[in-house]
Short mmCIF file of C-alpha atoms and ligand atoms in Angstrom, two decimals:
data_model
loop_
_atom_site.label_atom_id
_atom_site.label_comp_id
_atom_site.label_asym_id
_atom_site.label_seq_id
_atom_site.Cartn_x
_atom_site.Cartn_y
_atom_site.Cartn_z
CA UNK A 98 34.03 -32.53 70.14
CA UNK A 99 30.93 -31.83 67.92
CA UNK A 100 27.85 -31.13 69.21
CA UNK A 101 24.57 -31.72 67.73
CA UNK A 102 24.05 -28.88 65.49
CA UNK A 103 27.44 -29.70 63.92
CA UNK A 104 26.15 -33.06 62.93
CA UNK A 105 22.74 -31.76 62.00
CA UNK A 106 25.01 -29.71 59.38
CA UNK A 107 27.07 -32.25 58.15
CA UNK A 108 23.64 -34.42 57.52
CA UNK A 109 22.47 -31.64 55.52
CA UNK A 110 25.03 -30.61 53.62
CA UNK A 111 25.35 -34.56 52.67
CA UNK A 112 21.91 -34.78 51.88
CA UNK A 113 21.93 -31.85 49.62
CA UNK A 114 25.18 -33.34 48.20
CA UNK A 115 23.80 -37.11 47.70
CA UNK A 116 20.08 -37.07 48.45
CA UNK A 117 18.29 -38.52 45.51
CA UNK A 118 21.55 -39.65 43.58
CA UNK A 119 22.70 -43.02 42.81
CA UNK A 120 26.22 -43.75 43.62
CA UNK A 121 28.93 -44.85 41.35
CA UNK A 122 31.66 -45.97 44.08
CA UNK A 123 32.06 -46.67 47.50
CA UNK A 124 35.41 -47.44 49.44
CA UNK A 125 35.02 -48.48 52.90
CA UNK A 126 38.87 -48.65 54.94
CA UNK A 127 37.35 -50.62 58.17
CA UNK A 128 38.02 -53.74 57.78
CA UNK A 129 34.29 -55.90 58.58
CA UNK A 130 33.34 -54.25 55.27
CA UNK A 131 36.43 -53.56 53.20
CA UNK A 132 34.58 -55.34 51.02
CA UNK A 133 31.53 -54.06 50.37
CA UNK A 134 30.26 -52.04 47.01
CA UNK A 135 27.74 -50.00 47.42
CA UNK A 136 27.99 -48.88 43.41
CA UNK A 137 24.81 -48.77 41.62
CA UNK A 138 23.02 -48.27 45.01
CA UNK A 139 20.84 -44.86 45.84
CA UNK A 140 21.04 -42.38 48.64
CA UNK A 141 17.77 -41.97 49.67
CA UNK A 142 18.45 -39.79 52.46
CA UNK A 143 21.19 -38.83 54.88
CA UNK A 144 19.70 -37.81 58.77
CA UNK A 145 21.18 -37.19 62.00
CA UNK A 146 20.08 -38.37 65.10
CA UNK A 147 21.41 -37.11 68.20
CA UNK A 148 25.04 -36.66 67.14
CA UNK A 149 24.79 -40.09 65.03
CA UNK A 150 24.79 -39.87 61.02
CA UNK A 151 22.71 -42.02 59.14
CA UNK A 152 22.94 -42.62 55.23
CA UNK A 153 19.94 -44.70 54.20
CA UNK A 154 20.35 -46.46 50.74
CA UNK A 155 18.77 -48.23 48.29
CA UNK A 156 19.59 -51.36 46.32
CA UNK A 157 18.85 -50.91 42.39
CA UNK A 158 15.76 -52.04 40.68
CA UNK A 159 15.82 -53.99 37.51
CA UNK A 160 15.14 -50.71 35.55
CA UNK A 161 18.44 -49.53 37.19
CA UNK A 162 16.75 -47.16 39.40
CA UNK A 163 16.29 -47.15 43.39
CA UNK A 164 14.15 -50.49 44.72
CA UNK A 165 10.41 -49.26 45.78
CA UNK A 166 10.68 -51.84 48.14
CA UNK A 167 12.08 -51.06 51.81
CA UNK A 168 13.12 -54.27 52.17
CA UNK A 169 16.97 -54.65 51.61
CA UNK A 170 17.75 -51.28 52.07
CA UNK A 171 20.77 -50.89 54.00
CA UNK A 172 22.10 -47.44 56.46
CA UNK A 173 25.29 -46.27 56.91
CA UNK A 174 26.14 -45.54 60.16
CA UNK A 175 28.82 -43.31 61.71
CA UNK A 176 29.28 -41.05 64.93
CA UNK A 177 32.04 -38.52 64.79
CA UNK A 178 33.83 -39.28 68.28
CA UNK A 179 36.37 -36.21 68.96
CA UNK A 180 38.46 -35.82 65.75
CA UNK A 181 35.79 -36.99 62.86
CA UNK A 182 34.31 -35.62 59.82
CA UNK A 183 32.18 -35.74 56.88
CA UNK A 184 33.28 -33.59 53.84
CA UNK A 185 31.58 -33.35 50.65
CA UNK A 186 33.50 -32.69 47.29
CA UNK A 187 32.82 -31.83 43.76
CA UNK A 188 33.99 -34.16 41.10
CA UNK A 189 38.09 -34.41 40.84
CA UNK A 190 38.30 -31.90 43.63
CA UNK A 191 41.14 -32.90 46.53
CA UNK A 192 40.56 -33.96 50.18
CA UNK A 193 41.16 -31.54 52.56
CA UNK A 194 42.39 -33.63 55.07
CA UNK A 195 45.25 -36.81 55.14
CA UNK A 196 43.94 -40.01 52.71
CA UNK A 197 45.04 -42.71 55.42
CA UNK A 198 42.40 -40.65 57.94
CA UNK A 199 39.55 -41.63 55.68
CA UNK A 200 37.31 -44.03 56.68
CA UNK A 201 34.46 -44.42 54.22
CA UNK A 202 33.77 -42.52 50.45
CA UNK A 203 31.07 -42.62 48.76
CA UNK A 204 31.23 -41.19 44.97
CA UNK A 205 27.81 -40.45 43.14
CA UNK A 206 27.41 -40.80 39.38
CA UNK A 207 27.70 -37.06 38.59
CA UNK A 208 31.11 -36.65 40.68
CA UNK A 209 29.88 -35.19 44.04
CA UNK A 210 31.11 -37.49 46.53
CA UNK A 211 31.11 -37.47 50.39
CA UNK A 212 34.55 -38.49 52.61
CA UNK A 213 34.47 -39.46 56.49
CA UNK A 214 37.63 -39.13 58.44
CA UNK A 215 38.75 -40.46 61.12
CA UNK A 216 35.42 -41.74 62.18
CA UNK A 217 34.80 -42.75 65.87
CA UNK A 218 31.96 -45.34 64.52
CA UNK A 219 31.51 -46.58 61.09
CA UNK A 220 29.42 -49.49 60.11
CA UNK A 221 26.51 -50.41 57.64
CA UNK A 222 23.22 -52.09 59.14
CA UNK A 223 19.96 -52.82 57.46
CA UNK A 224 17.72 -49.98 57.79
CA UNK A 225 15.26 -51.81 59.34
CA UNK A 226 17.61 -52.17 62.64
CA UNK A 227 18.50 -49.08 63.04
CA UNK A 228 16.90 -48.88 66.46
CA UNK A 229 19.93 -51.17 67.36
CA UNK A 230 22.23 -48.13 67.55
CA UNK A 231 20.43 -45.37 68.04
CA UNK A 232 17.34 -46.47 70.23
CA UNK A 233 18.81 -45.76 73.35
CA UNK A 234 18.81 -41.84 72.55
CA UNK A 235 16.76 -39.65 74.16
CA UNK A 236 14.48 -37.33 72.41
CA UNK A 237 16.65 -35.68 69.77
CA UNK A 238 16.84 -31.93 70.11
CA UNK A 239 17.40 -31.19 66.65
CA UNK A 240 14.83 -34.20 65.56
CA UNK A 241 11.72 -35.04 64.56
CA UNK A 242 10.95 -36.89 67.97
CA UNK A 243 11.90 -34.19 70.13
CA UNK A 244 9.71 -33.93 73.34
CA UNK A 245 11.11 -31.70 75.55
CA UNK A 246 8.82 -33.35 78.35
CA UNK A 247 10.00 -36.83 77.97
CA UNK A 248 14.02 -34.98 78.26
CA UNK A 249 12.83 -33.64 81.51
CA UNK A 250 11.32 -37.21 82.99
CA UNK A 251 14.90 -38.81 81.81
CA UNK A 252 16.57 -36.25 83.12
CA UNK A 253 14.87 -36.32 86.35
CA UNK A 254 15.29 -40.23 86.69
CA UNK A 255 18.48 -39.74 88.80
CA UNK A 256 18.00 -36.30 90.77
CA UNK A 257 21.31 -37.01 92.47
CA UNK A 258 23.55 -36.50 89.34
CA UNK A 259 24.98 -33.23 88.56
CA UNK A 260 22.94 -31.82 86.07
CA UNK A 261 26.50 -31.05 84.06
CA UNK A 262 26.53 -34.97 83.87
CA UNK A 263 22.90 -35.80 83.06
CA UNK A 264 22.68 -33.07 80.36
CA UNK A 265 25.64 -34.26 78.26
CA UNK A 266 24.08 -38.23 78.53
CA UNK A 267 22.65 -38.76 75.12
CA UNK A 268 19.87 -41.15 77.14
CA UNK A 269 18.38 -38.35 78.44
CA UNK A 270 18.38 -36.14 75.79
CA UNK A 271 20.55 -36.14 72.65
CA UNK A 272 22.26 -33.42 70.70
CA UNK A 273 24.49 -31.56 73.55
CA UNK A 274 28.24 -31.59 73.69
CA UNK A 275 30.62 -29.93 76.05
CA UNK A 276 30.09 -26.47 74.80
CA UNK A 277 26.50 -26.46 74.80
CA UNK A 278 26.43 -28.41 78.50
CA UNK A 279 28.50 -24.96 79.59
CA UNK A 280 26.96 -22.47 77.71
CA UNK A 281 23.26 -23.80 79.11
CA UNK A 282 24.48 -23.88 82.42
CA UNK A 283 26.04 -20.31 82.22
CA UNK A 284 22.38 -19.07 80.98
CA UNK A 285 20.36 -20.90 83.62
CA UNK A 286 22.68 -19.61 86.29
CA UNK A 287 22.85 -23.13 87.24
CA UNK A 288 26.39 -24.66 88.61
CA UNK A 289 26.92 -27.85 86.66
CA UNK A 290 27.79 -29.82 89.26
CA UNK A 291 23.84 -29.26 91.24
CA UNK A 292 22.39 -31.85 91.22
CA UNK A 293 19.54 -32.57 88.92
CA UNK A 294 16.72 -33.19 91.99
CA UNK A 295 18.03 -28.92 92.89
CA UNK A 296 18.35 -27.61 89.91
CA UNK A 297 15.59 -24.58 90.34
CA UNK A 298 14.11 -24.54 86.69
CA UNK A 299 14.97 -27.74 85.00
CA UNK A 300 12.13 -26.55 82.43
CA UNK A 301 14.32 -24.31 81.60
CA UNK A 302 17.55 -25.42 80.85
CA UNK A 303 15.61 -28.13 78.11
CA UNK A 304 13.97 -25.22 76.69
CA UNK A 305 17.21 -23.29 76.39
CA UNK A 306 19.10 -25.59 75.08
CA UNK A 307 16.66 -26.26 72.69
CA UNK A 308 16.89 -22.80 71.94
CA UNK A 309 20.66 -22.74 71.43
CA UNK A 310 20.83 -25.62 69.56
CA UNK A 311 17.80 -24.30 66.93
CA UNK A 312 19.28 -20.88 66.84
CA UNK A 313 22.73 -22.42 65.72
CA UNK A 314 21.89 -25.27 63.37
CA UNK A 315 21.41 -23.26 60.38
CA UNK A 316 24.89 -21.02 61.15
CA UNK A 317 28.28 -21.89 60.33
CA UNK A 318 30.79 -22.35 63.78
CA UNK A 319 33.48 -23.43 64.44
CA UNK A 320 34.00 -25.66 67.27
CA UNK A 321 35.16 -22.93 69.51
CA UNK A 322 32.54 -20.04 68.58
CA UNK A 323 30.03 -19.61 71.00
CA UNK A 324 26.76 -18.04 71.52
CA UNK A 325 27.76 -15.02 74.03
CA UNK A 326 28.86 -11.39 72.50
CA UNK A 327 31.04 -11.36 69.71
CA UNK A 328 30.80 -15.06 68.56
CA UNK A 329 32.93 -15.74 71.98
CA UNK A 330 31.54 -18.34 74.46
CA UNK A 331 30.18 -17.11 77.36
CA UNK A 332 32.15 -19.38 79.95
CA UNK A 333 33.74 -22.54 78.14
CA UNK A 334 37.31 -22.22 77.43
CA UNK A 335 37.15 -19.02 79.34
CA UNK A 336 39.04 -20.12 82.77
CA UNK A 337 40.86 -16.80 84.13
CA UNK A 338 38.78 -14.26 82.30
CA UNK A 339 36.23 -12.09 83.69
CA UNK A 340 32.51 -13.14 83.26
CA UNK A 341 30.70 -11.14 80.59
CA UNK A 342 28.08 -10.80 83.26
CA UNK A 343 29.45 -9.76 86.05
CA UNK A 344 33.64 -9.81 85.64
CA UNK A 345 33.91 -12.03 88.12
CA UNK A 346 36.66 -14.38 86.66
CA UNK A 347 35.57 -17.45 85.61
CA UNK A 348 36.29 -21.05 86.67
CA UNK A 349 37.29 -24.30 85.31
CA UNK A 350 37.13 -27.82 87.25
CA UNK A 351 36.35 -30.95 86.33
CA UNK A 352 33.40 -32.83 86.92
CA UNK A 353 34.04 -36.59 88.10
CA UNK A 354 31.33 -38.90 86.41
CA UNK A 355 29.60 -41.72 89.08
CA UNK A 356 28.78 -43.99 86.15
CA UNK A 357 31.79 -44.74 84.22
CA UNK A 358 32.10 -47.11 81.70
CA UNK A 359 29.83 -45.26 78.83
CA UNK A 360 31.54 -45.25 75.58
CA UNK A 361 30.93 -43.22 72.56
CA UNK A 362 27.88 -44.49 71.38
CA UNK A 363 26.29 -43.22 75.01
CA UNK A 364 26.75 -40.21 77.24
CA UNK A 365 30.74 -39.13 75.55
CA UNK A 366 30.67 -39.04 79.63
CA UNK A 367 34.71 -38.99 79.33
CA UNK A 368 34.83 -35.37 78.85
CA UNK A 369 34.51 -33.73 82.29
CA UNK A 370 36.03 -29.83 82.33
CA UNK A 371 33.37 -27.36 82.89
CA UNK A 372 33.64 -23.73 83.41
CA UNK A 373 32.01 -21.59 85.27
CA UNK A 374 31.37 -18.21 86.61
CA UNK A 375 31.48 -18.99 90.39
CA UNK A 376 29.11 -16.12 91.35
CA UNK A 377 27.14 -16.09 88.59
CA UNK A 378 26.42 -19.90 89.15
CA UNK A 379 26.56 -20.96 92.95
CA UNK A 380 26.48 -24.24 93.81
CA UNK A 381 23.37 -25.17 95.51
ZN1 ZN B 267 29.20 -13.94 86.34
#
């Protein structure tokens, strides 16, 4: 599953791909807009919010280049679910991944173009609405708006949820996947499933996963290299091996979510193993 910093990557490595250029083809397999041709249209800029991907675009002026205007402009918008992918490609290079798995291309005049696979959301709004599907994120961790404050007060709206849960709910706060939910838990010696309301130094955990997040967006990882010695992970994906900490072997459960029903576009709630180290992290 890819966690915020992955899709603060992919946004930049598009941008620096397509930012600024206008586009000579698009191709978008979903069928509501199969139709659509974005050719002759400009990427102004390609952003992530939370773990949503945004390409905003401009119409063409008369003169050919990118409209002034902000009216008509029109955003691209995709979340990566569990399997997807943007990959950027120089001219006449091949995909690195199965044709019938892409979703959307987009082809800029020089070559360079940028493929999504397999994408858990793909759709294309006006700018101007993009509030409609990303509005109910929290502060972003990896954004502009962060506000670590505001994370807290979301997060503290329902003390009785484990703060595994709450943390992972892109409401609250967005950015954090499964690993980083773990990882921050491990490194706050809190046990995911305390609840929010007990959680000693909630403070804390925002401010480290800040932290985690910051210190990874810039560095290439995988989706199973972690943060701990080595590259490893401190606890997820560990079960059965002895806590870097302490050697105490650590645990994995699962953690059942009280408000089911959240899809993609929310909380990616679905995804309930944890690990933990059991004496590293008691359950208060
Ligand atoms: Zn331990």
């Amino acid at each position: 599953m890819p966690e915020g910093d992955n899709v603060y990557q992919a946004a930049r490595r598009m941008q620096a791909a397509l930012g600024g250029k206008r586009l000579a083809a698009s191709d978008f397999r979903v069928p509501a807009f199969a139709t659509l041709d974005l050719a002759g249209w400009t990427v102004l800029e390609v952003v992530s919010r939370g773990k949503h991907l945004l390409h905003r675009l401009a119409p063409p002026a008369p003169d050919g280049g990118p409209s002034p205007s902000p009216e008509g402009r029109l955003s691209i918008h995709s979340h990566l679910s569990m399997e997807g992918s943007w990959q950027v490609y120089g001219a006449g290079e091949r995909w690195r991944k199965p044709a019938h798995t892409a979703r959307a291309a987009l082809r800029a005049e020089d070559g360079t173009s940028a493929v999504g696979f397999s994408l858990g959301v793909l759709e294309v709004i006006p700018t101007a609405e993009e509030g409609s599907v990303v509005g109910h994120l929290g502060p972003d961790l990896l954004g502009p708006d962060w506000d670590a404050a505001r994370a807290e007060a979301n997060l503290r709206a329902e003390p009785e949820r484990a703060v595994g849960l709450a943390l992972l709910d892109q409401r609250n706060l967005a950015g954090i996947g499964n690993i980083y939910r773990c990882e921050v838990c491990f490194l706050g010696r809190v046990h995911p499933a305390t609840p929010v309301g007990r959680v000693p130094d909630l403070p804390g955990i925002v401010a480290m996963a800040k932290r985690l997040l910051e210190a990874n967006k810039a560095r290439p990882r995988n989706t199973v290299g972690g943060f701990g010695p080595r590259n490893s992970t401190w606890v997820y994906g560990r079960a059965g091996q002895p806590c870097l900490r302490c050697r105490t072997r650590i645990e994995h459960a699962t953690l059942a979510e009280p408000t089911p029903g959240t899809g993609p576009l929310l909380g990616e709630t679905r995804e309930r193993d944890i690990w933990f180290c059991p004496s590293c992290q008691p359950l208060l």
